[in-house]
Short mmCIF file of C-alpha atoms in Angstrom, two decimals:
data_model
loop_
_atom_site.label_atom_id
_atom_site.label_comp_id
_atom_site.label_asym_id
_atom_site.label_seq_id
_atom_site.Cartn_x
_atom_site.Cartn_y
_atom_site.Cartn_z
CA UNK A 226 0.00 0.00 0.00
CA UNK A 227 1.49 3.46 -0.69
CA UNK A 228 1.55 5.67 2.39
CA UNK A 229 2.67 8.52 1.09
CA UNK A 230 2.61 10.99 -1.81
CA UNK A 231 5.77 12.20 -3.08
CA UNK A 232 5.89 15.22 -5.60
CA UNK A 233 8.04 14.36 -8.67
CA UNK A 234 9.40 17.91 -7.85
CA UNK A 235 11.67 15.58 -4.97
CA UNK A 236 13.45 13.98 -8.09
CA UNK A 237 14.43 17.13 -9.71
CA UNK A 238 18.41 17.99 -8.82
CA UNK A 239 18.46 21.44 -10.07
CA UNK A 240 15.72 22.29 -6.68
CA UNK A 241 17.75 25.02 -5.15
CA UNK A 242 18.47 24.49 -1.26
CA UNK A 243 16.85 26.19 1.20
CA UNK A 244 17.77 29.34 1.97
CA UNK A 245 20.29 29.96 5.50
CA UNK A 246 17.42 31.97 6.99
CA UNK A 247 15.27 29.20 7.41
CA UNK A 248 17.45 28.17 10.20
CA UNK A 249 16.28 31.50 12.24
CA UNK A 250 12.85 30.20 12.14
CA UNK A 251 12.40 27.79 15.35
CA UNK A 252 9.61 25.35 14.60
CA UNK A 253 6.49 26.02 15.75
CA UNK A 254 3.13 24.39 17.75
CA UNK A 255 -0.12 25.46 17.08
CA UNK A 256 -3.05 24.38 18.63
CA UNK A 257 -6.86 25.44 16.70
CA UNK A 258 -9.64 25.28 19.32
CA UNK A 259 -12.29 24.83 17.54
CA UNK A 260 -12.81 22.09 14.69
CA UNK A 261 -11.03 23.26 11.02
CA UNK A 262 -13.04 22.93 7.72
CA UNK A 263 -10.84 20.03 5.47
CA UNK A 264 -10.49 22.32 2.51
CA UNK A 265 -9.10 25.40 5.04
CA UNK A 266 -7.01 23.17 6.66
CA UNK A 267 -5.27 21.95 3.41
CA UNK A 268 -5.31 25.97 2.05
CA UNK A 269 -3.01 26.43 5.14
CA UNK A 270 -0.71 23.72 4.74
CA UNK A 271 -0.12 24.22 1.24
CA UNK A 272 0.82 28.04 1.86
CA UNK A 273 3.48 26.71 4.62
CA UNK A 274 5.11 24.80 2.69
CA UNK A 275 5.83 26.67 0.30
CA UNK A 276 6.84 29.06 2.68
CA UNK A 277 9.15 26.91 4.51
CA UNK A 278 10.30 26.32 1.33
CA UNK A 279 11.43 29.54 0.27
CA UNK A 280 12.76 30.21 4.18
CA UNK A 281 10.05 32.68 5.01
CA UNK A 282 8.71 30.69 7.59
CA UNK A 283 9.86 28.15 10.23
CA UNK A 284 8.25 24.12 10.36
CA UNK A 285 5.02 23.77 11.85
CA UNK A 286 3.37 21.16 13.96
CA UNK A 287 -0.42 21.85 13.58
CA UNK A 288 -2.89 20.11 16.61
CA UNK A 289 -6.83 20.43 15.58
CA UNK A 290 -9.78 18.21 14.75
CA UNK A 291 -11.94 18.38 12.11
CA UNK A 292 -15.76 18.16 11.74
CA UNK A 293 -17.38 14.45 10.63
CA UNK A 294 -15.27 14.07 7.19
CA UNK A 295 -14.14 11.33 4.99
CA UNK A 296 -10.64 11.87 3.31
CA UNK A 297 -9.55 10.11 0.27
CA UNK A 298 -6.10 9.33 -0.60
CA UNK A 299 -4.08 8.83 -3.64
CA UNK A 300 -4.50 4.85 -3.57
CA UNK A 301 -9.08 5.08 -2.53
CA UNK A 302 -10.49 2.64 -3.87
CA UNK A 303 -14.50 3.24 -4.89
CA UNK A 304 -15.32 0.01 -3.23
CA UNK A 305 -13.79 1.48 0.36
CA UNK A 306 -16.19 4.34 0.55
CA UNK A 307 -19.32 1.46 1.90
CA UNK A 308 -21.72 5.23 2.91
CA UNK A 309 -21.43 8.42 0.64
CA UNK A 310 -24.23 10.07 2.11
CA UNK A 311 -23.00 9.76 5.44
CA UNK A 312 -20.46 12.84 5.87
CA UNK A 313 -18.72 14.90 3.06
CA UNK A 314 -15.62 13.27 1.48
CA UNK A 315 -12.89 14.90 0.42
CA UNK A 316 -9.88 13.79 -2.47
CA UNK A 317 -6.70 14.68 -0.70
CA UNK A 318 -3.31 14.68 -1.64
CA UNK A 319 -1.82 12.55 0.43
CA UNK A 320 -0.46 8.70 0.56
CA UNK A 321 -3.07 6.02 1.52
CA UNK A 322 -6.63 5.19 1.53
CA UNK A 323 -10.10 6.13 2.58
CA UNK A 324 -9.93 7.50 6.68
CA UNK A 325 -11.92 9.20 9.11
CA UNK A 326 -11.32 12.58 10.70
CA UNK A 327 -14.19 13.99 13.16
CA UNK A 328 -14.12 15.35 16.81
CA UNK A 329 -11.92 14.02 20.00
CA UNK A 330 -9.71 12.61 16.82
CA UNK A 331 -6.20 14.11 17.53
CA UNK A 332 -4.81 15.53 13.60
CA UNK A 333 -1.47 16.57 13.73
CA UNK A 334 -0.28 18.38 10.77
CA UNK A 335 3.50 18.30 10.24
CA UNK A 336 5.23 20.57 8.43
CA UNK A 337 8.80 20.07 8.10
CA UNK A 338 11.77 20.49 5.68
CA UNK A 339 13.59 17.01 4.82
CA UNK A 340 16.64 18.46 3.18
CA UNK A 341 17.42 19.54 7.42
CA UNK A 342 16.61 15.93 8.33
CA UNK A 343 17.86 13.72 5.74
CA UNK A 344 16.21 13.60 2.57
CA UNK A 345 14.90 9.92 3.06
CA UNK A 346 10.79 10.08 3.12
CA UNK A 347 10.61 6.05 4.69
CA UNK A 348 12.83 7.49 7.42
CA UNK A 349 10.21 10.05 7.83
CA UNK A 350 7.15 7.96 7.78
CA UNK A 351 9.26 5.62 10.45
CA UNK A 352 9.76 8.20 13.06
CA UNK A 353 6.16 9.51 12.43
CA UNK A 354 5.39 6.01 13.84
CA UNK A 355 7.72 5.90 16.25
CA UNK A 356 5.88 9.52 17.38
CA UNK A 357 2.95 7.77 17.83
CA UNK A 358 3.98 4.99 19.80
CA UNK A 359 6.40 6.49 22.24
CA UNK A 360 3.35 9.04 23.10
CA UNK A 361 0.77 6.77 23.32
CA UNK A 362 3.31 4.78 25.85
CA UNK A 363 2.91 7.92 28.14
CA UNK A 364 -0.69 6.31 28.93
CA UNK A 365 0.56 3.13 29.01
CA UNK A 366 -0.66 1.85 25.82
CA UNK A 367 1.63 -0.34 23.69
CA UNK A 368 0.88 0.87 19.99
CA UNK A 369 3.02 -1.18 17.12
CA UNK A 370 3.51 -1.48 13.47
CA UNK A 371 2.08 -4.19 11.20
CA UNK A 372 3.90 -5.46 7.82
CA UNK A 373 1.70 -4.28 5.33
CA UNK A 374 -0.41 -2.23 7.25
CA UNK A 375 -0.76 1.47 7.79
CA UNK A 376 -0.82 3.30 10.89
CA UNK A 377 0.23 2.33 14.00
CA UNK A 378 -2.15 -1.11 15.97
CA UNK A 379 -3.37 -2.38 19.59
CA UNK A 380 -3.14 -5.83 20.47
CA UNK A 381 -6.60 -6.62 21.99
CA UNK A 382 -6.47 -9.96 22.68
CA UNK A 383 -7.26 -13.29 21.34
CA UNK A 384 -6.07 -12.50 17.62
CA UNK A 385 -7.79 -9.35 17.69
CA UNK A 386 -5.87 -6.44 16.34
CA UNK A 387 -7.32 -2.43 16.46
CA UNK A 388 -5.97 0.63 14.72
CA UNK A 389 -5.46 3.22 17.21
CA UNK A 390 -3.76 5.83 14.84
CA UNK A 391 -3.50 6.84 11.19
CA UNK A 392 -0.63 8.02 9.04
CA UNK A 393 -0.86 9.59 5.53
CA UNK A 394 1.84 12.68 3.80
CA UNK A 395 2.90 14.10 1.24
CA UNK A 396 6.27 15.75 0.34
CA UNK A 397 6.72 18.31 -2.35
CA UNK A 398 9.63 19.87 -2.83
CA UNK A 399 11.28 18.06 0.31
CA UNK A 400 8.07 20.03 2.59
CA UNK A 401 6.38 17.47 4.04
CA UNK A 402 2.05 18.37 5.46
CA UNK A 403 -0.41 16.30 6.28
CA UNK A 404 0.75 13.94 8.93
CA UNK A 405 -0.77 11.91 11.67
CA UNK A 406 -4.65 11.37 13.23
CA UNK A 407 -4.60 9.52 17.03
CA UNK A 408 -8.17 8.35 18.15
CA UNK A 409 -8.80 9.97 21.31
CA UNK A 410 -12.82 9.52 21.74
CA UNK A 411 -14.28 9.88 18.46
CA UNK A 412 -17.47 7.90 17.69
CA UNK A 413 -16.20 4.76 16.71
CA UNK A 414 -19.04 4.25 14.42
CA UNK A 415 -18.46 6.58 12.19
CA UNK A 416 -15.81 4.52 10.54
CA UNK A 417 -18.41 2.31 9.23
CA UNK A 418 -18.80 4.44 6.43
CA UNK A 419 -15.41 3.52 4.97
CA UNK A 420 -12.87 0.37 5.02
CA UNK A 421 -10.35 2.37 6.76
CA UNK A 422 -7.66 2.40 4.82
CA UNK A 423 -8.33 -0.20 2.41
CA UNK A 424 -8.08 -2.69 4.95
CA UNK A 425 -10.67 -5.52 5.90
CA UNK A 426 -10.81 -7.67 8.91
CA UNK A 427 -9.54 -5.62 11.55
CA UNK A 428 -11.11 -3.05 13.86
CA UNK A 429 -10.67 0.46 15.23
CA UNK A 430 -9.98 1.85 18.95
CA UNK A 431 -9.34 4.86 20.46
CA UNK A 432 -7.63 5.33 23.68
CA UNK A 433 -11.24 6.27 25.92
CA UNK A 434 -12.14 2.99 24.09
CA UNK A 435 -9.35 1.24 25.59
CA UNK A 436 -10.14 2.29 29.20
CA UNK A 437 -7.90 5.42 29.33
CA UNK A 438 -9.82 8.81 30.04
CA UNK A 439 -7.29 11.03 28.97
CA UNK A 440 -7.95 14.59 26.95
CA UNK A 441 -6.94 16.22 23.70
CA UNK A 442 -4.96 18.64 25.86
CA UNK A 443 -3.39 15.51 27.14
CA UNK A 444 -2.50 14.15 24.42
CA UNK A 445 -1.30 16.78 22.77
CA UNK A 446 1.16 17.46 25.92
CA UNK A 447 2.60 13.66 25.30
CA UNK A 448 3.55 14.61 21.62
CA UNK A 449 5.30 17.10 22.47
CA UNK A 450 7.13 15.62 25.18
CA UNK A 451 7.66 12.64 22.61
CA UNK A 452 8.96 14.79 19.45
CA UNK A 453 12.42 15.85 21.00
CA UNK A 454 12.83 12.34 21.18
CA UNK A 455 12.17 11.59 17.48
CA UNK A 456 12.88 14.55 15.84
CA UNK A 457 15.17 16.47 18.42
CA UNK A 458 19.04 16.31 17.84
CA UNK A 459 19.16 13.22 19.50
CA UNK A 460 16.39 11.88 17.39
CA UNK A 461 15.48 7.93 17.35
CA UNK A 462 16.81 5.98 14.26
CA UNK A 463 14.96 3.62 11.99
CA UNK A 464 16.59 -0.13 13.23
#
């Protein structure tokens, strides 16, 4: 399955490097209060990146939720999308399948420049993951990775296997946006609509679901106490 989108715009040699500047512009955390529209959402991402690309403006790590949406990624199939009338859905530019944003879901938009941190998109998408887990381990929850499947899983038991968070990007021009979505309490039911991301046979959680009442705020205070660890200086390395 692809899991991300990369721009042939990556490929091309003659992209110049980012300007010194850029390195004057400490990355920044943003947290929306109230739930951002999918199309203004996108809007904003797109104008970051380009200007972290041109050095006007520093990386970004966005926090929100969205209103009852379906997203559709580069690889959707028509068959995945099982309720059309059930909440608007949206093409998107990003890697993956059909998913499911809506409230007490945890989006986190990153924005960040790859030629700073290596130029290798799998490395990328690996410490994304590894974001994930090591904050849902703050609430003691052990989230892994799957072979051949997306996003980051909860053993439940008795061959049972939930998703507990999605992962989908795209990189142009080594910018990376879109990012990560963590089930905090969202209404499990809503992903009916959709076989989330393109896969059948296993389930969905979210961490209330899983017996841990913890907040957005909360959550949003264990990524950031898990990013220095991924993406600091020190950051964690792919095995």
């Amino acid at each position: 399955m692809t899991w991300f989108k990369r721009s042939d715009a990556m490929a091309d040699s003659s992209v110049h490097s980012q300007p010194a500047s850029l390195a004057l512009h400490p990355l920044e955390w943003r947290v929306s209060d109230r739930p951002v529209d999918y199309p203004e959402a996108v809007a904003a991402m797109e104008r970051r990146a380009d200007q972290i690309h041109a050095g006007t403006a520093g990386e970004l790590v966005w926090l929100l939720e969205h209103p009852p949406i379906y997203t559709a990624g580069t690889s959707a199939r028509a068959e995945d999308l099982l309720d059309a009338a059930r909440f608007p859905v949206y093409p998107t530019g990003r890697g993956g399948q059909y998913t499911y944003h809506g409230p007490s879901q945890r989006v986190a938009y990153v924005m960040v420049d790859l030629k700073r941190r290596g130029q290798d998109v799998r490395r990328y998408v690996w410490r994304l993951e590894e974001w994930v887990i090591r904050a849902l381990a703050q609430f003691g929850v052990t989230g892994e990775r799957r072979a051949g499947r997306v996003g980051i899983w909860v053993d439940r038991g008795g061959g049972r296997e939930d998703k507990i968070a999605a992962i989908g990007v795209r990189v142009r021009r080594w910018v990376t946006f879109h990012g990560i979505a963590v089930n905090v309490d969202p209404d499990l039911g809503h992903f009916a609509g959709i076989v989330p991301c393109g896969i059948q046979g296993h389930g969905v959680t979210s961490l209330v679901d899983l017996g841990h009442l913890v907040t957005l705020a909360e959550v949003d205070s264990a990524l950031r106490l898990a990013w220095e660890d991924v993406f600091g200086d020190a950051a964690a390395e792919a095995p």
